[in-house]
Short mmCIF file of C-alpha atoms in Angstrom, two decimals:
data_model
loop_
_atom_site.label_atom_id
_atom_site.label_comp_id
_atom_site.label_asym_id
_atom_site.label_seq_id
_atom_site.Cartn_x
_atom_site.Cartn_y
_atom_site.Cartn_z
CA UNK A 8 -53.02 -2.93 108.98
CA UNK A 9 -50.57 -0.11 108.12
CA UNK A 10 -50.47 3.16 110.21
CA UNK A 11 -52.85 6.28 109.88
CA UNK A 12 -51.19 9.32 107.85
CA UNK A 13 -52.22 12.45 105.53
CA UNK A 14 -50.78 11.49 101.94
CA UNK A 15 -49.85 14.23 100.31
CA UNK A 16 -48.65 14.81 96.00
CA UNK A 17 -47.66 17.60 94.36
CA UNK A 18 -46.93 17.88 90.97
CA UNK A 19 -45.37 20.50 88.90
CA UNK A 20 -47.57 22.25 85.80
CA UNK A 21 -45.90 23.78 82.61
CA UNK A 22 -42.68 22.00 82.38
CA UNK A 23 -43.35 20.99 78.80
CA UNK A 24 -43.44 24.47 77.62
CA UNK A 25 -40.17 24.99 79.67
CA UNK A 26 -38.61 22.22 78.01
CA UNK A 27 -39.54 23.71 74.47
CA UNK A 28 -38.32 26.92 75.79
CA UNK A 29 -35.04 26.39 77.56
CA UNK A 30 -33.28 22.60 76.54
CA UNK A 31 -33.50 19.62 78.15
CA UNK A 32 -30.52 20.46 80.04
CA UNK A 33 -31.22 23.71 81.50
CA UNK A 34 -35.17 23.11 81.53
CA UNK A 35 -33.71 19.75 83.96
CA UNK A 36 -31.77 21.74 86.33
CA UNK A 37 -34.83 23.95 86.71
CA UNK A 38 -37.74 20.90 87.44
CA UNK A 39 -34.80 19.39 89.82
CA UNK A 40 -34.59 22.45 91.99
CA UNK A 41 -38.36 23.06 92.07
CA UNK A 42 -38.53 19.43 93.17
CA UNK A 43 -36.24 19.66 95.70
CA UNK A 44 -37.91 22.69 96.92
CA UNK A 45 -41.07 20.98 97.06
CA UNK A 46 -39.76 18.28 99.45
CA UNK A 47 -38.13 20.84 101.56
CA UNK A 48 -41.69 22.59 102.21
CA UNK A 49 -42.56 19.21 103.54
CA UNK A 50 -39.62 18.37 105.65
CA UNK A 51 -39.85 21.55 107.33
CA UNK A 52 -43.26 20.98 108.37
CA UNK A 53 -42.48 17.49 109.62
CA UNK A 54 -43.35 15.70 106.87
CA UNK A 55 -41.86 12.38 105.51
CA UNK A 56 -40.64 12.24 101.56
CA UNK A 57 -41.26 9.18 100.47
CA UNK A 58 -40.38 9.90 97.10
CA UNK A 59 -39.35 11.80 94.41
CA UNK A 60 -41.69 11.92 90.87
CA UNK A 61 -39.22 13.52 88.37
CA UNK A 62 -41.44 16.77 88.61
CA UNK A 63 -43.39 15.54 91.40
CA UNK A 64 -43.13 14.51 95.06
CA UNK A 65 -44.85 11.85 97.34
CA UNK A 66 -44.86 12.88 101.12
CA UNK A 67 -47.01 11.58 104.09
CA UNK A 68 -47.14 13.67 107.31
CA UNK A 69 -48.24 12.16 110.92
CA UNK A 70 -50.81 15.44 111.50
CA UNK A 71 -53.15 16.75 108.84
CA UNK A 72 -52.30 19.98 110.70
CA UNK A 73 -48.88 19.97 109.39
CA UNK A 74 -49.81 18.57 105.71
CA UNK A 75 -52.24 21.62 105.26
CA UNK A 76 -49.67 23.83 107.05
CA UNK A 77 -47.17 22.75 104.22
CA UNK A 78 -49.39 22.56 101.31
CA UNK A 79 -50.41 26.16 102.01
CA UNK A 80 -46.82 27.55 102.41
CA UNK A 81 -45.34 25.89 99.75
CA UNK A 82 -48.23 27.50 97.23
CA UNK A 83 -47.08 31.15 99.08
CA UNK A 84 -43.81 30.67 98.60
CA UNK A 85 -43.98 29.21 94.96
CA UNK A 86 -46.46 32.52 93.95
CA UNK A 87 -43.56 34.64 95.41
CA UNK A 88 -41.33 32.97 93.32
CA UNK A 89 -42.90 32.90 90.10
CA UNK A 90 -44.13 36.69 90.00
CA UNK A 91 -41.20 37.85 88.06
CA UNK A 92 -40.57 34.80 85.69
CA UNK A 93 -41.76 35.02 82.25
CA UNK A 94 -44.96 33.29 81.43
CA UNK A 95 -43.22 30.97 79.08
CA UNK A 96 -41.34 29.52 81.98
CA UNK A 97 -43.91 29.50 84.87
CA UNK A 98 -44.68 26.21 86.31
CA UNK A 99 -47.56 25.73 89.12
CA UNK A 100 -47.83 23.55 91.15
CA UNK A 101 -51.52 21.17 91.73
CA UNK A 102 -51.77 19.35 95.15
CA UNK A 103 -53.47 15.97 95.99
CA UNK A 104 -54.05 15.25 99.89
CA UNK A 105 -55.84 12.33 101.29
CA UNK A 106 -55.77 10.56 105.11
CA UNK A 107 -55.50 6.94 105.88
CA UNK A 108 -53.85 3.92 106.81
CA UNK A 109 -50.89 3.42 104.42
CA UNK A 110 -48.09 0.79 104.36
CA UNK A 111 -44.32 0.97 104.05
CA UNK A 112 -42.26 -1.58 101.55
CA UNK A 113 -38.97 -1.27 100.66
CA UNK A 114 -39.34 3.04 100.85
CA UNK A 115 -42.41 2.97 99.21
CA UNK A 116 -46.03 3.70 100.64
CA UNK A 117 -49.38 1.81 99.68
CA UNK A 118 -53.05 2.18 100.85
CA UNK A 119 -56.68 3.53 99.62
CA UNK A 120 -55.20 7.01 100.53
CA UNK A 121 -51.94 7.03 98.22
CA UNK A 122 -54.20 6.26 95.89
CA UNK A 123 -56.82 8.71 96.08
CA UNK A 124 -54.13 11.76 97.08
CA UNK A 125 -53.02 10.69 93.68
CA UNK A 126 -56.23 10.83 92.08
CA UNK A 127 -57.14 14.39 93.55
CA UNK A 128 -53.47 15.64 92.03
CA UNK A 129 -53.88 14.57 88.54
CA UNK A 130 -58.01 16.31 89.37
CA UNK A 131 -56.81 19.62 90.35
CA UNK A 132 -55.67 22.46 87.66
CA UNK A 133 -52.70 24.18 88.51
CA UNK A 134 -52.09 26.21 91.82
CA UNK A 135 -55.14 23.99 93.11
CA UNK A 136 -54.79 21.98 96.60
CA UNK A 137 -57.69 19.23 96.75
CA UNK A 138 -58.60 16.68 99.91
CA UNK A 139 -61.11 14.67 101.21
CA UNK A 140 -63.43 15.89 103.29
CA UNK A 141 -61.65 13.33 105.67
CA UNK A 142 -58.26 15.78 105.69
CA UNK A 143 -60.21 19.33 105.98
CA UNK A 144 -62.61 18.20 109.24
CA UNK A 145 -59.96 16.65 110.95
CA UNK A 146 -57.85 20.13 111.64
CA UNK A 147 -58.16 24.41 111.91
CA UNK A 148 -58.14 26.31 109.20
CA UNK A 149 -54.61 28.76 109.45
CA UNK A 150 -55.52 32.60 108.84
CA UNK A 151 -55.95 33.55 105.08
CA UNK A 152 -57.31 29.89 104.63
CA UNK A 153 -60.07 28.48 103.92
CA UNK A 154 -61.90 25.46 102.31
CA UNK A 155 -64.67 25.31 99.18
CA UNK A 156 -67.02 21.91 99.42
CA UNK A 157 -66.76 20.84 95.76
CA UNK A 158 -69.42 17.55 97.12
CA UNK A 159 -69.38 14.08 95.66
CA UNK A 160 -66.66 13.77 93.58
CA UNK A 161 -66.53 10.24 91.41
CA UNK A 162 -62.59 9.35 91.90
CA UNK A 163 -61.47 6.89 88.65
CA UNK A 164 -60.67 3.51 89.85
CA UNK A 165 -63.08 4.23 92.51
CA UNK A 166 -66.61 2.19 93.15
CA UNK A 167 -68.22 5.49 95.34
CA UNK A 168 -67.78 9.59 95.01
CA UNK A 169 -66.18 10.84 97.84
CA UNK A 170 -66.75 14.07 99.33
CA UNK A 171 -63.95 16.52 98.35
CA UNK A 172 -62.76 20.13 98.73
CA UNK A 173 -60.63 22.39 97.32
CA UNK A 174 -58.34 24.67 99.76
CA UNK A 175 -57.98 28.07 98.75
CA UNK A 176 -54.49 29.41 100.32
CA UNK A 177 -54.00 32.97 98.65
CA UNK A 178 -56.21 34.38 101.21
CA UNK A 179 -58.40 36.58 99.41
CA UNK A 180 -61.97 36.29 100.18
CA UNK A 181 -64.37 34.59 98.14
CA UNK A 182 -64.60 36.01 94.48
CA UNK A 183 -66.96 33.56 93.08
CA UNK A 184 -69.14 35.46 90.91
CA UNK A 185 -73.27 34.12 90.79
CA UNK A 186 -75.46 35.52 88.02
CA UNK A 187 -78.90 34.45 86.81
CA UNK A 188 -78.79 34.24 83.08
CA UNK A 189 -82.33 34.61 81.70
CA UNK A 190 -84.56 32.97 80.59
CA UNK A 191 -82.77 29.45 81.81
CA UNK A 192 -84.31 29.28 84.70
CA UNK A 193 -86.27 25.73 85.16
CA UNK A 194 -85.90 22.54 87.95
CA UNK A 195 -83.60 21.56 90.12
CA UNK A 196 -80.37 19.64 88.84
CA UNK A 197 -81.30 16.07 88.23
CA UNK A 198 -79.37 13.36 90.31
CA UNK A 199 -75.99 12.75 89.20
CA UNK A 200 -77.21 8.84 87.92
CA UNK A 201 -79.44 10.84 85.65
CA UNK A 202 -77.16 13.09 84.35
CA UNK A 203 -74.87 13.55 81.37
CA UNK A 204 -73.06 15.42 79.04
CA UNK A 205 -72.48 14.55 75.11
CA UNK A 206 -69.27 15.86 73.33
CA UNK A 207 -68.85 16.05 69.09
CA UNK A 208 -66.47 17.63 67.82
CA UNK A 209 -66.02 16.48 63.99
CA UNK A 210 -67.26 12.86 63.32
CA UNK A 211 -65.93 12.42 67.02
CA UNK A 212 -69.23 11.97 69.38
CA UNK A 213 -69.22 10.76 72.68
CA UNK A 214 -71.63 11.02 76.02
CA UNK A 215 -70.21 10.90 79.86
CA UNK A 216 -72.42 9.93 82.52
CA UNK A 217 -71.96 12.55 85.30
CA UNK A 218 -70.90 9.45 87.60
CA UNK A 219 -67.58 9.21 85.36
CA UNK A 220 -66.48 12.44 85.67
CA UNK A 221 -64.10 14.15 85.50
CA UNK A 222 -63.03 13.73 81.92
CA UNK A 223 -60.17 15.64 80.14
CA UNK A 224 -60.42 17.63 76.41
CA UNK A 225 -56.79 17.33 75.22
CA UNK A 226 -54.50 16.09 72.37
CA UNK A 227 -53.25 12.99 74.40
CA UNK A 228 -54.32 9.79 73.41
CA UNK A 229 -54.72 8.98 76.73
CA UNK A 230 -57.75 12.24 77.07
CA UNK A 231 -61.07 10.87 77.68
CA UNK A 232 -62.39 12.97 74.52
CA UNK A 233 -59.42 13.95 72.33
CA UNK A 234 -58.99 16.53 69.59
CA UNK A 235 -56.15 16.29 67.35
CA UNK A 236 -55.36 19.79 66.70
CA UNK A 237 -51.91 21.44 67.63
CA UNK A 238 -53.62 24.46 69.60
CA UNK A 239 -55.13 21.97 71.57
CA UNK A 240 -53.01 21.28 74.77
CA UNK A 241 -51.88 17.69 75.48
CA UNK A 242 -54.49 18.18 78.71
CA UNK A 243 -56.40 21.15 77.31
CA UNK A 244 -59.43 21.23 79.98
CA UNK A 245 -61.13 19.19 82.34
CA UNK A 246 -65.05 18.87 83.34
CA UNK A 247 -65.90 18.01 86.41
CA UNK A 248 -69.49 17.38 88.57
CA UNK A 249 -69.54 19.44 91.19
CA UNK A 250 -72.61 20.49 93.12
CA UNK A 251 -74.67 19.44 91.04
CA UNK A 252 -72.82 21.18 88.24
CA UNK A 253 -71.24 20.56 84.98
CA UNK A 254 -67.88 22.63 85.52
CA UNK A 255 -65.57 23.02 82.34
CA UNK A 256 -61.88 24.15 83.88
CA UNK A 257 -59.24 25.41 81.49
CA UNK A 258 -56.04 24.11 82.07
CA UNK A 259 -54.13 24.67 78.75
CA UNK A 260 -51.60 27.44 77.43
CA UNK A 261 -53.41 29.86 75.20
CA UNK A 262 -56.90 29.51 76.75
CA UNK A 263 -60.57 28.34 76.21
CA UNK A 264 -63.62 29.73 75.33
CA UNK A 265 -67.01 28.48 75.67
CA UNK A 266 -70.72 29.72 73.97
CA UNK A 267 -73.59 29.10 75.41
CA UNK A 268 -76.76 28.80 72.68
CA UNK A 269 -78.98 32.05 73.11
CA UNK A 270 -76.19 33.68 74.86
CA UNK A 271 -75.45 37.32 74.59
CA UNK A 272 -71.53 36.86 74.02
CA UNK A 273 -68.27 34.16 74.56
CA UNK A 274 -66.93 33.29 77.47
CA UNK A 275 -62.89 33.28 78.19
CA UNK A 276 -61.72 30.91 80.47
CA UNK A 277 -57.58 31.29 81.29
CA UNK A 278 -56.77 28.89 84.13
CA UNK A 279 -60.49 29.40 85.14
CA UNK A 280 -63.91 27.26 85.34
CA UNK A 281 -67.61 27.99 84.47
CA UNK A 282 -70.55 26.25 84.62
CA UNK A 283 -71.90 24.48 81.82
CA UNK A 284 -75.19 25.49 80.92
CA UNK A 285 -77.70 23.13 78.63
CA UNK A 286 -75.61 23.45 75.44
CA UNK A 287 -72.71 25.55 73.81
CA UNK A 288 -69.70 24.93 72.42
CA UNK A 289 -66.33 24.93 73.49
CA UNK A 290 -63.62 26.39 71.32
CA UNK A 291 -60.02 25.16 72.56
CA UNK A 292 -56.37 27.19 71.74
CA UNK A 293 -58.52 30.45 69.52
CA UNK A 294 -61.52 32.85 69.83
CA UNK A 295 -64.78 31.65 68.00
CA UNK A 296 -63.14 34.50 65.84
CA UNK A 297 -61.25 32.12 64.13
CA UNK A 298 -63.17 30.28 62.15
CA UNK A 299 -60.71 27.78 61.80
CA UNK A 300 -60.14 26.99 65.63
CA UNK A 301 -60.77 22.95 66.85
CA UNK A 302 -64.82 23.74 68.23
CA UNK A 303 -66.66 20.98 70.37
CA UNK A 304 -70.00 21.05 70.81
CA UNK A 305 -71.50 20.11 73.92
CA UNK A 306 -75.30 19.16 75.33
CA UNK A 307 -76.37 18.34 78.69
CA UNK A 308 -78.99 15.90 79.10
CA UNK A 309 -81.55 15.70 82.11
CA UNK A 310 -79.08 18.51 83.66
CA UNK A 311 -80.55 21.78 82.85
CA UNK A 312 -78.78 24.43 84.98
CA UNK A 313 -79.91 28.20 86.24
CA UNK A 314 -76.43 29.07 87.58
CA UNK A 315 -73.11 30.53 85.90
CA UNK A 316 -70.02 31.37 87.49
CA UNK A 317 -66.43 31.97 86.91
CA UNK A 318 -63.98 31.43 89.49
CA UNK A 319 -59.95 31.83 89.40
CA UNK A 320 -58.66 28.35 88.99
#
């Protein structure tokens, strides 16, 4: 039957480019401290490390109060810690969190929740804590807190969406920025059965029903739509269905930027998201400037959309 716990994992961002930057020595002695620090924030706020991930950590906490309570401080304190470091060796750090009844074996955990914690993790881009729904009702928000519905999310390996949020900890108010581009204006979103977005970039053509989302853009084999080009990040950005929405987040080192057809100019996206609207292209690792740089092409189908925003991801 197992007991009922708040699964947490959080996994470090940028280590490759610390790697490159510092040796595998010195680069190792700097993911092993992070690590370590990452399983202290837990401890502290009684949490329970089940293990460690090499530049990750698995933790499950008896009150979702105290999960939250860590998550958030260990983002504060990892900001603090960062501001000074050159960019080149910056890591973030993304956060999974998920409730449930989990299982112990031999000091390892199991259950639907380990699972999905995991999931949300690999989902969120960098500095990012996501939950279920399940985690956010279940305690008070902390001042300087506060929680974004992102709606049905479909969770890989998963038959149904669950309902998932993303918890903003840097406690500014909410910047999300709402314009009405003219003249896209039209109906309502379609359901997400109905919906879907086609990719070509090259000979390379491919179409993703919104109810397998999210997908990633990247130069891993592993990427959902790859592009072979070495500006292209190994996970270079990540769409996602959210509210109804087509949301392209950039997750990669030297940025994306996406043109919308009949648009008045390119968008930059640096560790941010937009909106998708109808069809564009995306241009991954240079400007549209260079004529040269790796350029999908994208086109939503029965998911015309009349909103775009940016957001700080």
């Amino acid at each position: 039957m197992g007991t009922f716990h708040t699964v947490i994992f959080a996994d470090l961002t940028g280590s490759t480019g610390v790697f490159e930057a510092l040796g595998n020595q010195k680069a190792t002695l700097a993911v092993t401290r992070l690590t370590q620090l990452m399983a202290q924030a837990c401890e502290s706020h009684h949490g329970d490390v089940v293990k460690t991930l090499g530049d990750g950590v698995l933790a499950v906490f008896e009150q979702v109060s105290d999960a939250i309570a860590a998550m958030v401080a260990l983002q504060r304190e990892h900001r603090e810690r960062i501001a000074q470091w050159p960019p080149r060796l910056v890591m973030q750090i993304k956060v999974g969190m998920a409730s449930g009844n989990i299982v112990r074996v031999d000091g390892d955990c199991y259950g639907e929740a380990v699972n999905l914690a995991a999931r949300l993790c690999d989902m969120a881009a960098p500095s990012e804590i996501w939950a279920t729904a399940q985690v956010t009702d279940a305690a008070p928000l902390a001042s300087g807190v506060r929680v974004r519905a992102l709606g049905p999310v479909a969770i890989r390996g998963m038959a149904e969406a669950r309902e998932v949020c993303q918890i903003h900890w840097d406690g500014a108010e909410n910047t999300d920025l709402l314009t009405l581009p003219a003249p896209l204006g039209g109906p309502e979103a379609p359901e997400k059965a109905l919906s879907r977005i086609n990719l070509t970039w090259l000979d390379v053509n491919a179409a993703f029903p919104a109810y397998q989302l999210p997908i990633h853009l990247g130069r891993l084999s592993d990427a959902e739509f790859a592009v072979n080009d070495p500006r292209v990040s190994r996970r270079h950005a990540r769409i996602d269905w959210v509210d109804n929405n087509f949301v392209l987040t950039d997750l990669s080192s030297y940025g994306t930027w996406v043109r919308f057809a009949g648009g008045s100019g390119d968008l930059t996206l640096r560790r941010s998201a937009c909106v998708l609207l109808e069809k564009g292209e995306i241009s991954m690792g240079a400007p549209f400037t260079d004529f040269t740089a790796p350029t999908v092409s994208f086109s939503l189908s029965n998911g015309a959309v009349s909103l775009l925003y940016q957001r700080k991801a």
